PDB file of C-alpha atoms in Angstrom:
ATOM      1  CA  UNK A1146     132.409 216.946 138.904  1.00 44.00           C
ATOM      2  CA  UNK A1147     135.276 215.016 140.439  1.00 43.00           C
ATOM      3  CA  UNK A1148     133.651 214.759 143.481  1.00 43.00           C
ATOM      4  CA  UNK A1149     130.048 213.324 142.351  1.00 46.00           C
ATOM      5  CA  UNK A1150     132.482 210.813 140.000  1.00 54.00           C
ATOM      6  CA  UNK A1151     133.730 208.328 142.646  1.00 60.00           C
ATOM      7  CA  UNK A1152     130.277 208.410 144.538  1.00 59.00           C
ATOM      8  CA  UNK A1153     128.441 207.055 141.154  1.00 68.00           C
ATOM      9  CA  UNK A1154     131.084 204.531 140.502  1.00 78.00           C
ATOM     10  CA  UNK A1155     129.267 201.812 143.122  1.00 75.00           C
ATOM     11  CA  UNK A1156     125.996 202.433 141.588  1.00 79.00           C
ATOM     12  CA  UNK A1157     127.456 202.008 137.713  1.00 83.00           C
ATOM     13  CA  UNK A1158     129.129 198.705 139.146  1.00 83.00           C
ATOM     14  CA  UNK A1159     125.311 197.738 140.632  1.00 82.00           C
ATOM     15  CA  UNK A1160     123.530 198.710 137.063  1.00 86.00           C
ATOM     16  CA  UNK A1161     126.365 196.540 135.349  1.00 90.00           C
ATOM     17  CA  UNK A1162     126.441 193.582 137.751  1.00 90.00           C
ATOM     18  CA  UNK A1163     122.239 193.621 137.961  1.00 90.00           C
ATOM     19  CA  UNK A1164     122.123 193.909 134.038  1.00 93.00           C
ATOM     20  CA  UNK A1165     124.432 191.211 133.249  1.00 94.00           C
ATOM     21  CA  UNK A1166     122.724 188.951 136.149  1.00 94.00           C
ATOM     22  CA  UNK A1167     119.340 190.211 134.408  1.00 94.00           C
ATOM     23  CA  UNK A1168     120.161 188.626 131.012  1.00 95.00           C
ATOM     24  CA  UNK A1169     121.916 185.624 132.564  1.00 94.00           C
ATOM     25  CA  UNK A1170     118.862 184.455 134.766  1.00 94.00           C
ATOM     26  CA  UNK A1171     115.635 184.946 131.840  1.00 94.00           C
ATOM     27  CA  UNK A1172     117.716 183.610 128.833  1.00 94.00           C
ATOM     28  CA  UNK A1173     118.456 180.203 131.624  1.00 93.00           C
ATOM     29  CA  UNK A1174     114.543 180.143 132.381  1.00 91.00           C
ATOM     30  CA  UNK A1175     113.830 180.425 128.678  1.00 92.00           C
ATOM     31  CA  UNK A1176     115.887 178.408 127.125  1.00 92.00           C
ATOM     32  CA  UNK A1177     117.374 175.803 130.029  1.00 89.00           C
ATOM     33  CA  UNK A1178     114.523 175.302 132.308  1.00 84.00           C
ATOM     34  CA  UNK A1179     112.957 172.531 130.030  1.00 84.00           C
ATOM     35  CA  UNK A1180     115.253 169.672 130.574  1.00 86.00           C
ATOM     36  CA  UNK A1181     117.140 171.027 133.147  1.00 87.00           C
ATOM     37  CA  UNK A1182     114.231 172.251 135.918  1.00 86.00           C
ATOM     38  CA  UNK A1183     116.255 171.885 138.804  1.00 88.00           C
ATOM     39  CA  UNK A1184     119.373 173.568 137.781  1.00 90.00           C
ATOM     40  CA  UNK A1185     117.981 176.804 136.875  1.00 90.00           C
ATOM     41  CA  UNK A1186     115.981 176.829 139.973  1.00 89.00           C
ATOM     42  CA  UNK A1187     119.028 175.991 141.979  1.00 92.00           C
ATOM     43  CA  UNK A1188     121.087 178.706 139.880  1.00 92.00           C
ATOM     44  CA  UNK A1189     118.970 181.072 140.824  1.00 92.00           C
ATOM     45  CA  UNK A1190     118.247 180.541 144.494  1.00 92.00           C
ATOM     46  CA  UNK A1191     122.258 180.388 144.672  1.00 93.00           C
ATOM     47  CA  UNK A1192     122.587 183.762 143.197  1.00 93.00           C
ATOM     48  CA  UNK A1193     119.811 185.245 145.742  1.00 92.00           C
ATOM     49  CA  UNK A1194     121.712 183.854 148.794  1.00 93.00           C
ATOM     50  CA  UNK A1195     125.262 185.433 147.132  1.00 93.00           C
ATOM     51  CA  UNK A1196     123.704 188.495 146.475  1.00 91.00           C
ATOM     52  CA  UNK A1197     121.919 188.502 149.806  1.00 91.00           C
ATOM     53  CA  UNK A1198     125.483 188.071 151.556  1.00 90.00           C
ATOM     54  CA  UNK A1199     126.847 190.774 149.524  1.00 88.00           C
ATOM     55  CA  UNK A1200     124.413 193.090 151.144  1.00 87.00           C
ATOM     56  CA  UNK A1201     124.986 192.189 154.676  1.00 88.00           C
ATOM     57  CA  UNK A1202     128.741 192.510 154.179  1.00 85.00           C
ATOM     58  CA  UNK A1203     127.850 196.269 152.694  1.00 79.00           C
ATOM     59  CA  UNK A1204     130.289 198.115 155.370  1.00 80.00           C
ATOM     60  CA  UNK A1205     133.233 196.629 153.211  1.00 79.00           C
ATOM     61  CA  UNK A1206     133.027 198.386 150.528  1.00 78.00           C
ATOM     62  CA  UNK A1207     130.634 201.270 148.921  1.00 80.00           C
ATOM     63  CA  UNK A1208     129.762 198.931 146.053  1.00 76.00           C
ATOM     64  CA  UNK A1209     128.602 196.116 148.057  1.00 85.00           C
ATOM     65  CA  UNK A1210     125.370 197.310 148.720  1.00 87.00           C
ATOM     66  CA  UNK A1211     124.374 198.919 145.492  1.00 87.00           C
ATOM     67  CA  UNK A1212     125.531 195.304 143.659  1.00 87.00           C
ATOM     68  CA  UNK A1213     123.468 193.495 146.126  1.00 89.00           C
ATOM     69  CA  UNK A1214     120.529 195.215 146.013  1.00 90.00           C
ATOM     70  CA  UNK A1215     120.795 195.211 142.032  1.00 91.00           C
ATOM     71  CA  UNK A1216     121.753 191.571 141.938  1.00 91.00           C
ATOM     72  CA  UNK A1217     118.743 190.386 144.040  1.00 93.00           C
ATOM     73  CA  UNK A1218     116.277 192.730 142.142  1.00 93.00           C
ATOM     74  CA  UNK A1219     117.507 191.497 138.668  1.00 94.00           C
ATOM     75  CA  UNK A1220     117.159 187.725 139.776  1.00 94.00           C
ATOM     76  CA  UNK A1221     113.835 188.133 140.576  1.00 93.00           C
ATOM     77  CA  UNK A1222     112.684 190.128 137.928  1.00 93.00           C
ATOM     78  CA  UNK A1223     114.592 187.918 135.061  1.00 93.00           C
ATOM     79  CA  UNK A1224     112.614 184.659 136.748  1.00 92.00           C
ATOM     80  CA  UNK A1225     109.790 186.339 136.135  1.00 90.00           C
ATOM     81  CA  UNK A1226     110.010 187.452 133.116  1.00 91.00           C
ATOM     82  CA  UNK A1227     111.669 184.952 131.864  1.00 91.00           C
ATOM     83  CA  UNK A1228     109.177 182.398 133.039  1.00 89.00           C
ATOM     84  CA  UNK A1229     107.010 184.460 130.921  1.00 87.00           C
ATOM     85  CA  UNK A1230     109.003 184.188 127.856  1.00 91.00           C
ATOM     86  CA  UNK A1231     109.419 180.435 128.406  1.00 90.00           C
ATOM     87  CA  UNK A1232     105.731 179.805 128.433  1.00 86.00           C
ATOM     88  CA  UNK A1233     104.825 182.157 125.452  1.00 87.00           C
ATOM     89  CA  UNK A1234     108.210 181.466 123.191  1.00 91.00           C
ATOM     90  CA  UNK A1235     110.691 179.470 124.765  1.00 91.00           C
ATOM     91  CA  UNK A1236     109.127 176.335 125.393  1.00 90.00           C
ATOM     92  CA  UNK A1237     107.869 176.016 121.560  1.00 91.00           C
ATOM     93  CA  UNK A1238     111.099 176.410 120.540  1.00 93.00           C
ATOM     94  CA  UNK A1239     112.322 173.584 122.558  1.00 92.00           C
ATOM     95  CA  UNK A1240     109.347 171.273 122.382  1.00 92.00           C
ATOM     96  CA  UNK A1241     109.658 171.466 118.245  1.00 94.00           C
ATOM     97  CA  UNK A1242     113.160 171.461 118.249  1.00 93.00           C
ATOM     98  CA  UNK A1243     113.334 168.398 120.443  1.00 92.00           C
ATOM     99  CA  UNK A1244     110.145 166.353 119.249  1.00 93.00           C
ATOM    100  CA  UNK A1245     110.230 164.103 116.145  1.00 94.00           C
ATOM    101  CA  UNK A1246     109.864 164.886 112.623  1.00 95.00           C
ATOM    102  CA  UNK A1247     107.838 162.415 110.846  1.00 95.00           C
ATOM    103  CA  UNK A1248     108.102 162.527 107.134  1.00 95.00           C
ATOM    104  CA  UNK A1249     105.225 160.734 104.607  1.00 94.00           C
ATOM    105  CA  UNK A1250     102.703 160.188 106.848  1.00 95.00           C
ATOM    106  CA  UNK A1251      99.810 158.620 105.520  1.00 93.00           C
ATOM    107  CA  UNK A1252      97.058 160.469 106.732  1.00 92.00           C
ATOM    108  CA  UNK A1253      94.824 157.678 107.323  1.00 90.00           C
ATOM    109  CA  UNK A1254      97.561 155.763 109.872  1.00 91.00           C
ATOM    110  CA  UNK A1255      96.653 155.751 113.392  1.00 90.00           C
ATOM    111  CA  UNK A1256      97.401 159.544 114.682  1.00 90.00           C
ATOM    112  CA  UNK A1257      98.558 157.414 118.429  1.00 90.00           C
ATOM    113  CA  UNK A1258     101.494 155.795 115.602  1.00 91.00           C
ATOM    114  CA  UNK A1259     102.783 159.231 116.033  1.00 92.00           C
ATOM    115  CA  UNK A1260     101.930 160.621 119.180  1.00 89.00           C
ATOM    116  CA  UNK A1261     105.582 162.012 119.870  1.00 91.00           C
ATOM    117  CA  UNK A1262     105.588 163.840 116.860  1.00 93.00           C
ATOM    118  CA  UNK A1263     106.306 167.655 116.987  1.00 94.00           C
ATOM    119  CA  UNK A1264     106.081 168.216 113.401  1.00 95.00           C
ATOM    120  CA  UNK A1265     104.763 166.318 110.293  1.00 95.00           C
ATOM    121  CA  UNK A1266     105.146 166.084 106.424  1.00 95.00           C
ATOM    122  CA  UNK A1267     102.207 164.140 104.935  1.00 95.00           C
ATOM    123  CA  UNK A1268     102.171 162.180 101.930  1.00 93.00           C
ATOM    124  CA  UNK A1269     101.978 163.740  98.605  1.00 92.00           C
ATOM    125  CA  UNK A1270      97.810 162.637  98.452  1.00 91.00           C
ATOM    126  CA  UNK A1271      96.966 164.223 101.737  1.00 92.00           C
ATOM    127  CA  UNK A1272      94.967 167.416 101.100  1.00 92.00           C
ATOM    128  CA  UNK A1273      93.088 169.584 103.540  1.00 93.00           C
ATOM    129  CA  UNK A1274      89.178 169.037 102.582  1.00 91.00           C
ATOM    130  CA  UNK A1275      88.038 172.560 103.401  1.00 90.00           C
ATOM    131  CA  UNK A1276      84.642 171.924 101.898  1.00 89.00           C
ATOM    132  CA  UNK A1277      84.142 169.314 105.288  1.00 89.00           C
ATOM    133  CA  UNK A1278      85.416 171.612 107.852  1.00 91.00           C
ATOM    134  CA  UNK A1279      83.427 172.776 110.764  1.00 91.00           C
ATOM    135  CA  UNK A1280      83.644 175.835 113.284  1.00 92.00           C
ATOM    136  CA  UNK A1281      82.366 175.989 117.030  1.00 92.00           C
ATOM    137  CA  UNK A1282      81.784 178.917 118.189  1.00 90.00           C
ATOM    138  CA  UNK A1283      83.576 178.848 122.158  1.00 83.00           C
ATOM    139  CA  UNK A1284      82.174 180.719 125.485  1.00 81.00           C
ATOM    140  CA  UNK A1285      85.432 182.593 125.299  1.00 79.00           C
ATOM    141  CA  UNK A1286      84.056 184.421 121.942  1.00 85.00           C
ATOM    142  CA  UNK A1287      86.851 182.729 119.975  1.00 89.00           C
ATOM    143  CA  UNK A1288      85.562 180.409 116.582  1.00 92.00           C
ATOM    144  CA  UNK A1289      87.594 177.153 116.587  1.00 94.00           C
ATOM    145  CA  UNK A1290      87.679 175.547 113.242  1.00 93.00           C
ATOM    146  CA  UNK A1291      88.748 171.848 112.051  1.00 94.00           C
ATOM    147  CA  UNK A1292      88.981 170.466 108.928  1.00 93.00           C
ATOM    148  CA  UNK A1293      89.805 167.196 108.157  1.00 93.00           C
ATOM    149  CA  UNK A1294      93.042 165.709 106.637  1.00 94.00           C
ATOM    150  CA  UNK A1295      92.136 163.174 103.952  1.00 92.00           C
ATOM    151  CA  UNK A1296      94.212 161.115 100.758  1.00 89.00           C
ATOM    152  CA  UNK A1297      93.090 160.152  98.004  1.00 87.00           C
ATOM    153  CA  UNK A1298      90.697 156.987  98.744  1.00 84.00           C
ATOM    154  CA  UNK A1299      87.151 158.110 100.614  1.00 80.00           C
ATOM    155  CA  UNK A1300      87.737 158.254 104.279  1.00 78.00           C
ATOM    156  CA  UNK A1301      87.059 155.305 106.356  1.00 79.00           C
ATOM    157  CA  UNK A1302      87.740 157.629 109.526  1.00 84.00           C
ATOM    158  CA  UNK A1303      89.731 160.662 110.213  1.00 89.00           C
ATOM    159  CA  UNK A1304      92.715 160.526 112.062  1.00 91.00           C
ATOM    160  CA  UNK A1305      94.529 163.971 111.551  1.00 94.00           C
ATOM    161  CA  UNK A1306      92.593 167.319 111.622  1.00 94.00           C
ATOM    162  CA  UNK A1307      93.755 170.797 110.120  1.00 95.00           C
ATOM    163  CA  UNK A1308      92.880 173.403 112.820  1.00 94.00           C
ATOM    164  CA  UNK A1309      92.726 177.260 113.838  1.00 93.00           C
ATOM    165  CA  UNK A1310      91.426 180.313 115.504  1.00 92.00           C
ATOM    166  CA  UNK A1311      88.790 182.446 114.128  1.00 91.00           C
ATOM    167  CA  UNK A1312      90.083 181.640 110.615  1.00 90.00           C
ATOM    168  CA  UNK A1313      86.506 180.128 109.139  1.00 87.00           C
ATOM    169  CA  UNK A1314      84.370 182.892 108.807  1.00 79.00           C
ATOM    170  CA  UNK A1315      83.891 182.792 104.987  1.00 79.00           C
ATOM    171  CA  UNK A1316      85.076 179.083 104.236  1.00 83.00           C
ATOM    172  CA  UNK A1317      88.095 177.342 105.896  1.00 90.00           C
ATOM    173  CA  UNK A1318      90.939 179.444 105.979  1.00 91.00           C
ATOM    174  CA  UNK A1319      93.490 178.491 108.344  1.00 92.00           C
ATOM    175  CA  UNK A1320      96.762 178.250 106.979  1.00 91.00           C
ATOM    176  CA  UNK A1321      97.788 177.812 102.819  1.00 92.00           C
ATOM    177  CA  UNK A1322      95.086 175.066 102.545  1.00 90.00           C
ATOM    178  CA  UNK A1323      94.703 176.338  98.721  1.00 88.00           C
ATOM    179  CA  UNK A1324      98.337 175.301  98.270  1.00 88.00           C
ATOM    180  CA  UNK A1325      98.451 171.718  96.773  1.00 85.00           C
ATOM    181  CA  UNK A1326     102.484 171.855  97.457  1.00 86.00           C
ATOM    182  CA  UNK A1327     101.868 172.609 101.427  1.00 90.00           C
ATOM    183  CA  UNK A1328     101.717 169.437 103.314  1.00 91.00           C
ATOM    184  CA  UNK A1329     103.016 170.070 106.856  1.00 93.00           C
ATOM    185  CA  UNK A1330     101.218 169.937 110.023  1.00 94.00           C
ATOM    186  CA  UNK A1331     102.811 171.375 113.295  1.00 95.00           C
ATOM    187  CA  UNK A1332     101.161 169.417 116.010  1.00 93.00           C
ATOM    188  CA  UNK A1333      99.520 171.705 118.734  1.00 90.00           C
ATOM    189  CA  UNK A1334     100.849 171.142 122.022  1.00 86.00           C
ATOM    190  CA  UNK A1335      98.687 172.544 125.073  1.00 77.00           C
ATOM    191  CA  UNK A1336     101.625 174.284 126.886  1.00 72.00           C
ATOM    192  CA  UNK A1337     104.141 173.315 129.489  1.00 70.00           C
ATOM    193  CA  UNK A1338     101.976 173.081 132.393  1.00 64.00           C
ATOM    194  CA  UNK A1339     104.338 173.336 135.603  1.00 62.00           C
ATOM    195  CA  UNK A1340     106.865 172.127 133.952  1.00 62.00           C
ATOM    196  CA  UNK A1341     110.160 174.562 134.029  1.00 64.00           C
ATOM    197  CA  UNK A1342     110.195 178.252 133.388  1.00 67.00           C
ATOM    198  CA  UNK A1343     112.231 178.691 136.131  1.00 71.00           C
ATOM    199  CA  UNK A1344     111.593 179.372 139.902  1.00 68.00           C
ATOM    200  CA  UNK A1345     108.323 181.249 139.079  1.00 70.00           C
ATOM    201  CA  UNK A1346     107.112 178.688 136.334  1.00 65.00           C
ATOM    202  CA  UNK A1347     104.919 176.619 138.462  1.00 63.00           C
ATOM    203  CA  UNK A1348     103.264 179.745 139.576  1.00 64.00           C
ATOM    204  CA  UNK A1349     102.437 180.595 136.304  1.00 61.00           C
ATOM    205  CA  UNK A1350     101.463 177.583 134.459  1.00 54.00           C
ATOM    206  CA  UNK A1351      99.332 177.304 137.750  1.00 51.00           C
ATOM    207  CA  UNK A1352      97.407 180.312 137.530  1.00 46.00           C
ATOM    208  CA  UNK A1353      93.499 179.269 136.870  1.00 44.00           C
ATOM    209  CA  UNK A1354      92.830 181.397 133.579  1.00 50.00           C
ATOM    210  CA  UNK A1355      95.872 179.852 132.045  1.00 58.00           C
ATOM    211  CA  UNK A1356      94.718 176.068 132.556  1.00 57.00           C
ATOM    212  CA  UNK A1357      91.106 177.148 131.717  1.00 61.00           C
ATOM    213  CA  UNK A1358      92.441 178.558 128.219  1.00 67.00           C
ATOM    214  CA  UNK A1359      94.168 175.179 127.137  1.00 70.00           C
ATOM    215  CA  UNK A1360      91.460 173.200 128.008  1.00 72.00           C
ATOM    216  CA  UNK A1361      89.051 174.946 126.385  1.00 79.00           C
ATOM    217  CA  UNK A1362      91.004 175.484 123.053  1.00 83.00           C
ATOM    218  CA  UNK A1363      91.367 171.737 123.227  1.00 84.00           C
ATOM    219  CA  UNK A1364      87.869 171.242 124.056  1.00 87.00           C
ATOM    220  CA  UNK A1365      86.940 174.036 120.980  1.00 90.00           C
ATOM    221  CA  UNK A1366      88.723 171.834 118.536  1.00 91.00           C
ATOM    222  CA  UNK A1367      87.285 168.533 119.251  1.00 91.00           C
ATOM    223  CA  UNK A1368      83.522 170.176 119.120  1.00 91.00           C
ATOM    224  CA  UNK A1369      84.358 171.469 115.980  1.00 91.00           C
ATOM    225  CA  UNK A1370      85.918 168.193 114.892  1.00 91.00           C
ATOM    226  CA  UNK A1371      83.248 166.074 116.013  1.00 89.00           C
ATOM    227  CA  UNK A1372      80.532 168.195 114.252  1.00 89.00           C
ATOM    228  CA  UNK A1373      82.668 167.867 110.939  1.00 88.00           C
ATOM    229  CA  UNK A1374      82.578 163.817 111.535  1.00 86.00           C
ATOM    230  CA  UNK A1375      79.216 164.089 111.750  1.00 84.00           C
ATOM    231  CA  UNK A1376      78.648 165.976 108.267  1.00 80.00           C
ATOM    232  CA  UNK A1377      80.907 163.023 107.051  1.00 77.00           C
ATOM    233  CA  UNK A1378      78.470 160.436 108.662  1.00 78.00           C
ATOM    234  CA  UNK A1379      81.812 159.065 110.606  1.00 72.00           C
ATOM    235  CA  UNK A1380      80.877 159.996 113.960  1.00 57.00           C
ATOM    236  CA  UNK A1381      81.212 156.193 115.431  1.00 56.00           C
ATOM    237  CA  UNK A1382      84.059 155.755 113.786  1.00 59.00           C
ATOM    238  CA  UNK A1383      86.562 158.676 114.958  1.00 63.00           C
ATOM    239  CA  UNK A1384      89.566 158.051 116.783  1.00 68.00           C
ATOM    240  CA  UNK A1385      89.952 158.775 120.783  1.00 72.00           C
ATOM    241  CA  UNK A1386      92.553 160.974 120.462  1.00 81.00           C
ATOM    242  CA  UNK A1387      92.651 162.236 116.894  1.00 87.00           C
ATOM    243  CA  UNK A1388      95.830 164.804 115.873  1.00 91.00           C
ATOM    244  CA  UNK A1389      95.617 168.109 115.467  1.00 93.00           C
ATOM    245  CA  UNK A1390      97.664 170.424 113.522  1.00 94.00           C
ATOM    246  CA  UNK A1391      98.680 173.416 112.225  1.00 94.00           C
ATOM    247  CA  UNK A1392      98.448 172.878 108.076  1.00 95.00           C
ATOM    248  CA  UNK A1393     101.439 174.839 107.058  1.00 94.00           C
ATOM    249  CA  UNK A1394     104.496 174.759 104.022  1.00 93.00           C
ATOM    250  CA  UNK A1395     107.562 172.639 104.188  1.00 91.00           C
ATOM    251  CA  UNK A1396     109.490 175.771 104.621  1.00 92.00           C
ATOM    252  CA  UNK A1397     107.610 177.203 107.312  1.00 92.00           C
ATOM    253  CA  UNK A1398     107.392 173.967 109.555  1.00 93.00           C
ATOM    254  CA  UNK A1399     111.051 173.597 108.919  1.00 93.00           C
ATOM    255  CA  UNK A1400     111.582 177.112 110.512  1.00 94.00           C
ATOM    256  CA  UNK A1401     109.036 176.711 113.303  1.00 94.00           C
ATOM    257  CA  UNK A1402     111.480 176.250 116.159  1.00 95.00           C
ATOM    258  CA  UNK A1403     113.639 179.114 114.734  1.00 95.00           C
ATOM    259  CA  UNK A1404     110.365 181.441 114.563  1.00 95.00           C
ATOM    260  CA  UNK A1405     110.015 180.774 118.139  1.00 95.00           C
ATOM    261  CA  UNK A1406     113.584 181.074 119.168  1.00 96.00           C
ATOM    262  CA  UNK A1407     113.358 184.501 117.846  1.00 96.00           C
ATOM    263  CA  UNK A1408     110.058 185.598 119.303  1.00 96.00           C
ATOM    264  CA  UNK A1409     112.087 184.885 122.367  1.00 96.00           C
ATOM    265  CA  UNK A1410     114.861 186.504 121.753  1.00 96.00           C
ATOM    266  CA  UNK A1411     113.045 189.702 120.888  1.00 96.00           C
ATOM    267  CA  UNK A1412     111.252 189.299 124.178  1.00 96.00           C
ATOM    268  CA  UNK A1413     114.769 189.254 125.920  1.00 96.00           C
ATOM    269  CA  UNK A1414     116.449 192.382 124.477  1.00 95.00           C
ATOM    270  CA  UNK A1415     113.284 194.673 124.999  1.00 95.00           C
ATOM    271  CA  UNK A1416     113.029 193.619 128.460  1.00 93.00           C
ATOM    272  CA  UNK A1417     117.349 194.555 128.538  1.00 92.00           C
ATOM    273  CA  UNK A1418     116.473 197.614 126.671  1.00 91.00           C
ATOM    274  CA  UNK A1419     113.791 198.208 129.318  1.00 88.00           C
ATOM    275  CA  UNK A1420     115.804 197.401 132.649  1.00 80.00           C
TER     276      UNK A1420
END
């Protein structure tokens, strides 16, 4: 046993180094690459170069080779999984936290006037007209649902729409639409595209099926919106860029960035346990 223990120490050092590197890389790619993509990419590249140098100097000590190999593998795997976590959770945690929140939004004001919004609290008179909702069955098998957000007066044009997927089979049920106290809307974002996500962010975002899914979702909501507008007799008056939101109560709206952040950390911790 005493003879085996010294031989295992370099591998223990290599594994510990790899674990710390993996955690640092996946966290950086998830939470720092939106605002500092070049810095994150530079740190990952510098780490790979540093660990490659350790491998080249493997003759200087028994720990050099395990540390170098574990380090390189940790950077690549952390960057890849960090990019996945960023696209699924990290981007939305950051974009909802950084974008503006508007209060007391008039449902009839131009959607372009709050084009930089991430979250909105509508005026007290705002409501989702579930009776004027419409559904569109997409080629991907998903049912896209849209219902107008109206005020007290009859609509002249509809600027904002509550939307959802597969939630209008027997009536519009996308969020707490029957709760009179719910008047929050989280803006539907299409995803980060090729911005951020670490070294593999552009590769993950550039997948044809990912781009097609984002475009198809937007087109599905827009098709459902046009059907509802025609039913309301407003097809000719609708805005060119309507606001699509997820309807929710004020508490859920305030907690939205934290929810995505928590999901990101659950993903990261799960990856670390599997490392």
